[in-house]
Amino acid sequence: MKLTLSRLENLLLTACDDLRGSMDASEYKEYIFGMLFLKRASDLFDQRQAELRKKLQDKGMAEADIQEALNDPDNYSGKYFYVPPRARWNQGWSETIVENGQTKLVSHPALKHVKENVGTTLNKALEAIEDANPEALQDVLKGINFNRKIGQRTLDDDTLADFVQNFEKIPLKDSDFEFPDLLGAAYEYLIKYFADSAGKKAGEFYTPAEVVRVCVEICDPDEGMSVYDPTVGSGGMLIQMRDYLREKGGSSDELSLNGQESIGTTWSICKMNMLLHGISHADIRQEDTLKSPQHLDANNELKRFDRVVANPPFSQNYSKANLAFPGRFPVFMPEKGKKADLMFVQHMLAVLKHDGRLASVMPHGVLFRGGEEREARKYFIDHGLLEAIIGLPSNLFYGTGIPACILVMNKVGAAQRDHVLFINADREYREGKAQNHLRPEDIDKIIHAYRQKQEIPAYARLVPKAEIVAEEYNCNIRRYVDNAPPPEPHDVRAHNHGGVPRAEVESLSHFWQNYPQLKEDLFVARDADYLDFSPIIANDKLAIVELIATHQSVTTRHEAFMQTLDAWWQSNLPIVEALAPDAGNQQARTRNVYVIRSSLLASIEQALSAQQLLTPFQVRGAFANYVDTLKADFKSIAASGWGPELIPDEDILQSQFPDILDQQAQAQARLAELQALFAAADEEDFEDTDDSGVMTSAQVKSLKDQLKEAKGQAKLCKKDPNLGDAQIHLQRATEIEGQLQRHKALEDEAKQLKADIKGIEAQREALVQSAREKISNDEARVIITQRLQMLLMSSYQSYLKAYQRTCIAAIENLWNKYAVTAKTIEENRDSATAKLKAFLAELGYD
């Protein structure tokens, strides 16, 4: 059965588990990437050898000649690397050495069987592959050192041998994958995983995918273009440029990808990322871009590019000393002021073709600081280069909570450009635990505003150059597009005498249009200018939720929306089903996931255009997010058909083995309960108020000492009754043993639960595997398409619920303001004061 993305991700995370306790993610990520590349290269080498052997055997070639061809490096090119004997995963090797003047043959095991000097063996394997493929891998692999000291120690042989064995479980030939780019997708997943774990250091190699998406859509690359990232990191921006071009239906084969990175380990990760994505032609250089740009043309001048996209490191210093191509910089920033940001932008402009466009992430400070940064802004604006400034929400990036922006420079039409587009998108995002995130609809709105270049109140505005000049080139976004919410209205008469101002109720007209009759059931007429809350909610704020959630207009409109969505799905299901290969007529169907995404996106937007519950941005955003979330599944269907491996384990277990899931859930819940109990026991001032029997570590040690003493005293008393009553000491020992036994029983239960959970996991895998083998492709197709529909419906359902919650919040806000009048509050205050005085008088304190 072929490897799915979710299965590969789980296997890679298991490999990470071997290293997680020994070092942090920023340290062990290169080990994971290095081992992944090593195993992939060896598996592809085996694949190529098998293909070559069959081809040569079919030609009738002699075995000796076949062996010579199999070990000829010239027969391995493109995605295939020549793997020297000492780096082969599945093949042992021999070498002749001279020892004490004697020549002897020494045999070595295949990499997967190495148990001793594992770190050194892996290092030499990576060196051997790099040396055998210098054109593609020069300096990429040798920097990975499995013997590197972490703290005070290195990884021992047992840890590394287990690490190797985890990769032995991961098949990495092309034929093992559900879709061709599966390994690249897994690599991106790992980079995101390490970024989430690495905290502040993650900014060195990872830009959040949604920010990259905005930059990529702004750049909008076409076939035949050249793309450049001067601070390329792990290469995500370049890869998304390629994927976006595919999405548009273009061929990415002729898209030239170029990048430069100053940090050696990050550059190495980027090179491997490109190769594992099947992008062997990417030109990735290592060096400080400001100091020494590496992409030069035939005349040794700076190479020019059609599109430039970047997220440079924020607020760096730089040095003018030995700065190559100083003509790149019309305005030099202070060297020691941590203000190299606009130096990067000027470099990007210098390498941009006459009709090129760039998008670069920048800190907000570059928009309003004075000095040289003001002069740089003046240069950009006076020359018509600055096309747009896009303000982003705060806390989007790893390692910094400061808000950032995107500068868009466009040389097309620069001479005539007399406006700058300001987009203020800093209030529209989804909050996360550690970071905020741009939602699909937020991205769509930004791109729509950029492309349309029309005014959107409190969001986007084309600002005349003259206005910016009048502000002395200060480009602080809120000077031009203020998106601060309007002040909350308060009606003094309503506060004093009751009633809800009609004007405030009517300001919620979009809810009344979408939910007819709801307003009439929430409010009753009071006079020409005021309404009252209906009796059902007048004295009970909690009743608002129930009334709106169950109101016929709400449920009816939501049901109608979902019926329209269901009808759209049914009419477009044949397009989804046509993703799978047609074995009998391979050319009959379009199976390009990216093209289908675009056509379905346009179709669903049209189907839902009449409704007013969701904005067009939400309609498009929800579907884009749906497809992106299931992109791996769609690619698998297009490449491999309706395989049962695409049915999630949980779905199979829930439908066929629910008792196993219940058993596991109960065991995990009880284990979590015990672990929480043990954790609480070791906290200061712990008291076992529930008489659970759990004790702190100190209590256990103390009781063991007391037990030893009690038994010792009993023994002495038995020998000499004059010393005391042995029975009393024995009774005390019995009590202590009972306490310790209660605690130990909890510990034993926790150990047994862990073993049970491990056993259930193994049982789960076996049951799922056996169940999958019984599912035909036709049955799988039905199950998978039902799942795809369910996920689509639930995606839009969550948006409808969010709209409903917004409506509830608006009514609750009115209730909070006007349900209780100032007069009532005063009366309640006076009543409470009178009661207090009466109590004080009774106590003699009047």
mmCIF file with all atom_site columns, N, CA, C and O in Angstrom, residues 741-757:
data_model
loop_
_atom_site.group_PDB
_atom_site.id
_atom_site.type_symbol
_atom_site.label_atom_id
_atom_site.label_alt_id
_atom_site.label_comp_id
_atom_site.label_asym_id
_atom_site.label_entity_id
_atom_site.label_seq_id
_atom_site.pdbx_PDB_ins_code
_atom_site.Cartn_x
_atom_site.Cartn_y
_atom_site.Cartn_z
_atom_site.occupancy
_atom_site.B_iso_or_equiv
_atom_site.pdbx_formal_charge
_atom_site.auth_seq_id
_atom_site.auth_comp_id
_atom_site.auth_asym_id
_atom_site.auth_atom_id
_atom_site.pdbx_PDB_model_num
ATOM 1  N N  . GLN A 1 741 ? 1.304  1.343  50.056 1.00 0.00 ? 741 GLN A N  1
ATOM 2  C CA . GLN A 1 741 ? 0.691  0.456  49.078 1.00 0.00 ? 741 GLN A CA 1
ATOM 3  C C  . GLN A 1 741 ? -0.370 1.181  48.253 1.00 0.00 ? 741 GLN A C  1
ATOM 4  O O  . GLN A 1 741 ? -0.481 0.961  47.040 1.00 0.00 ? 741 GLN A O  1
ATOM 5  N N  . ARG A 1 742 ? -1.140 2.073  48.891 1.00 0.00 ? 742 ARG A N  1
ATOM 6  C CA . ARG A 1 742 ? -2.142 2.854  48.155 1.00 0.00 ? 742 ARG A CA 1
ATOM 7  C C  . ARG A 1 742 ? -1.466 3.726  47.090 1.00 0.00 ? 742 ARG A C  1
ATOM 8  O O  . ARG A 1 742 ? -1.935 3.824  45.960 1.00 0.00 ? 742 ARG A O  1
ATOM 9  N N  . HIS A 1 743 ? -0.359 4.357  47.490 1.00 0.00 ? 743 HIS A N  1
ATOM 10 C CA . HIS A 1 743 ? 0.366  5.200  46.538 1.00 0.00 ? 743 HIS A CA 1
ATOM 11 C C  . HIS A 1 743 ? 0.957  4.353  45.410 1.00 0.00 ? 743 HIS A C  1
ATOM 12 O O  . HIS A 1 743 ? 0.859  4.723  44.235 1.00 0.00 ? 743 HIS A O  1
ATOM 13 N N  . LYS A 1 744 ? 1.550  3.202  45.796 1.00 0.00 ? 744 LYS A N  1
ATOM 14 C CA . LYS A 1 744 ? 2.168  2.345  44.781 1.00 0.00 ? 744 LYS A CA 1
ATOM 15 C C  . LYS A 1 744 ? 1.120  1.775  43.829 1.00 0.00 ? 744 LYS A C  1
ATOM 16 O O  . LYS A 1 744 ? 1.374  1.591  42.630 1.00 0.00 ? 744 LYS A O  1
ATOM 17 N N  . ALA A 1 745 ? -0.078 1.515  44.352 1.00 0.00 ? 745 ALA A N  1
ATOM 18 C CA . ALA A 1 745 ? -1.142 0.998  43.486 1.00 0.00 ? 745 ALA A CA 1
ATOM 19 C C  . ALA A 1 745 ? -1.476 2.002  42.382 1.00 0.00 ? 745 ALA A C  1
ATOM 20 O O  . ALA A 1 745 ? -1.734 1.627  41.229 1.00 0.00 ? 745 ALA A O  1
ATOM 21 N N  . LEU A 1 746 ? -1.455 3.301  42.738 1.00 0.00 ? 746 LEU A N  1
ATOM 22 C CA . LEU A 1 746 ? -1.705 4.335  41.724 1.00 0.00 ? 746 LEU A CA 1
ATOM 23 C C  . LEU A 1 746 ? -0.576 4.369  40.701 1.00 0.00 ? 746 LEU A C  1
ATOM 24 O O  . LEU A 1 746 ? -0.806 4.514  39.497 1.00 0.00 ? 746 LEU A O  1
ATOM 25 N N  . GLU A 1 747 ? 0.665  4.251  41.175 1.00 0.00 ? 747 GLU A N  1
ATOM 26 C CA . GLU A 1 747 ? 1.805  4.238  40.255 1.00 0.00 ? 747 GLU A CA 1
ATOM 27 C C  . GLU A 1 747 ? 1.744  3.028  39.333 1.00 0.00 ? 747 GLU A C  1
ATOM 28 O O  . GLU A 1 747 ? 1.992  3.133  38.125 1.00 0.00 ? 747 GLU A O  1
ATOM 29 N N  . ASP A 1 748 ? 1.402  1.863  39.928 1.00 0.00 ? 748 ASP A N  1
ATOM 30 C CA . ASP A 1 748 ? 1.291  0.643  39.117 1.00 0.00 ? 748 ASP A CA 1
ATOM 31 C C  . ASP A 1 748 ? 0.161  0.761  38.096 1.00 0.00 ? 748 ASP A C  1
ATOM 32 O O  . ASP A 1 748 ? 0.280  0.288  36.955 1.00 0.00 ? 748 ASP A O  1
ATOM 33 N N  . GLU A 1 749 ? -0.925 1.408  38.513 1.00 0.00 ? 749 GLU A N  1
ATOM 34 C CA . GLU A 1 749 ? -2.042 1.591  37.584 1.00 0.00 ? 749 GLU A CA 1
ATOM 35 C C  . GLU A 1 749 ? -1.619 2.453  36.402 1.00 0.00 ? 749 GLU A C  1
ATOM 36 O O  . GLU A 1 749 ? -1.962 2.166  35.245 1.00 0.00 ? 749 GLU A O  1
ATOM 37 N N  . ALA A 1 750 ? -0.835 3.509  36.687 1.00 0.00 ? 750 ALA A N  1
ATOM 38 C CA . ALA A 1 750 ? -0.362 4.390  35.620 1.00 0.00 ? 750 ALA A CA 1
ATOM 39 C C  . ALA A 1 750 ? 0.546  3.622  34.659 1.00 0.00 ? 750 ALA A C  1
ATOM 40 O O  . ALA A 1 750 ? 0.437  3.763  33.436 1.00 0.00 ? 750 ALA A O  1
ATOM 41 N N  . LYS A 1 751 ? 1.424  2.801  35.199 1.00 0.00 ? 751 LYS A N  1
ATOM 42 C CA . LYS A 1 751 ? 2.322  1.997  34.352 1.00 0.00 ? 751 LYS A CA 1
ATOM 43 C C  . LYS A 1 751 ? 1.518  1.039  33.482 1.00 0.00 ? 751 LYS A C  1
ATOM 44 O O  . LYS A 1 751 ? 1.797  0.860  32.291 1.00 0.00 ? 751 LYS A O  1
ATOM 45 N N  . GLN A 1 752 ? 0.518  0.400  34.096 1.00 0.00 ? 752 GLN A N  1
ATOM 46 C CA . GLN A 1 752 ? -0.301 -0.551 33.353 1.00 0.00 ? 752 GLN A CA 1
ATOM 47 C C  . GLN A 1 752 ? -1.105 0.148  32.262 1.00 0.00 ? 752 GLN A C  1
ATOM 48 O O  . GLN A 1 752 ? -1.246 -0.367 31.140 1.00 0.00 ? 752 GLN A O  1
ATOM 49 N N  . LEU A 1 753 ? -1.600 1.357  32.566 1.00 0.00 ? 753 LEU A N  1
ATOM 50 C CA . LEU A 1 753 ? -2.353 2.123  31.564 1.00 0.00 ? 753 LEU A CA 1
ATOM 51 C C  . LEU A 1 753 ? -1.471 2.473  30.380 1.00 0.00 ? 753 LEU A C  1
ATOM 52 O O  . LEU A 1 753 ? -1.902 2.391  29.222 1.00 0.00 ? 753 LEU A O  1
ATOM 53 N N  . LYS A 1 754 ? -0.223 2.853  30.658 1.00 0.00 ? 754 LYS A N  1
ATOM 54 C CA . LYS A 1 754 ? 0.705  3.164  29.565 1.00 0.00 ? 754 LYS A CA 1
ATOM 55 C C  . LYS A 1 754 ? 0.926  1.937  28.689 1.00 0.00 ? 754 LYS A C  1
ATOM 56 O O  . LYS A 1 754 ? 0.944  2.025  27.462 1.00 0.00 ? 754 LYS A O  1
ATOM 57 N N  . ALA A 1 755 ? 1.091  0.784  29.340 1.00 0.00 ? 755 ALA A N  1
ATOM 58 C CA . ALA A 1 755 ? 1.280  -0.450 28.576 1.00 0.00 ? 755 ALA A CA 1
ATOM 59 C C  . ALA A 1 755 ? 0.025  -0.800 27.780 1.00 0.00 ? 755 ALA A C  1
ATOM 60 O O  . ALA A 1 755 ? 0.106  -1.237 26.620 1.00 0.00 ? 755 ALA A O  1
ATOM 61 N N  . ASP A 1 756 ? -1.146 -0.595 28.412 1.00 0.00 ? 756 ASP A N  1
ATOM 62 C CA . ASP A 1 756 ? -2.410 -0.882 27.724 1.00 0.00 ? 756 ASP A CA 1
ATOM 63 C C  . ASP A 1 756 ? -2.580 0.013  26.490 1.00 0.00 ? 756 ASP A C  1
ATOM 64 O O  . ASP A 1 756 ? -2.991 -0.455 25.421 1.00 0.00 ? 756 ASP A O  1
ATOM 65 N N  . ILE A 1 757 ? -2.255 1.302  26.663 1.00 0.00 ? 757 ILE A N  1
ATOM 66 C CA . ILE A 1 757 ? -2.401 2.250  25.544 1.00 0.00 ? 757 ILE A CA 1
ATOM 67 C C  . ILE A 1 757 ? -1.471 1.863  24.408 1.00 0.00 ? 757 ILE A C  1
ATOM 68 O O  . ILE A 1 757 ? -1.845 1.906  23.230 1.00 0.00 ? 757 ILE A O  1
#
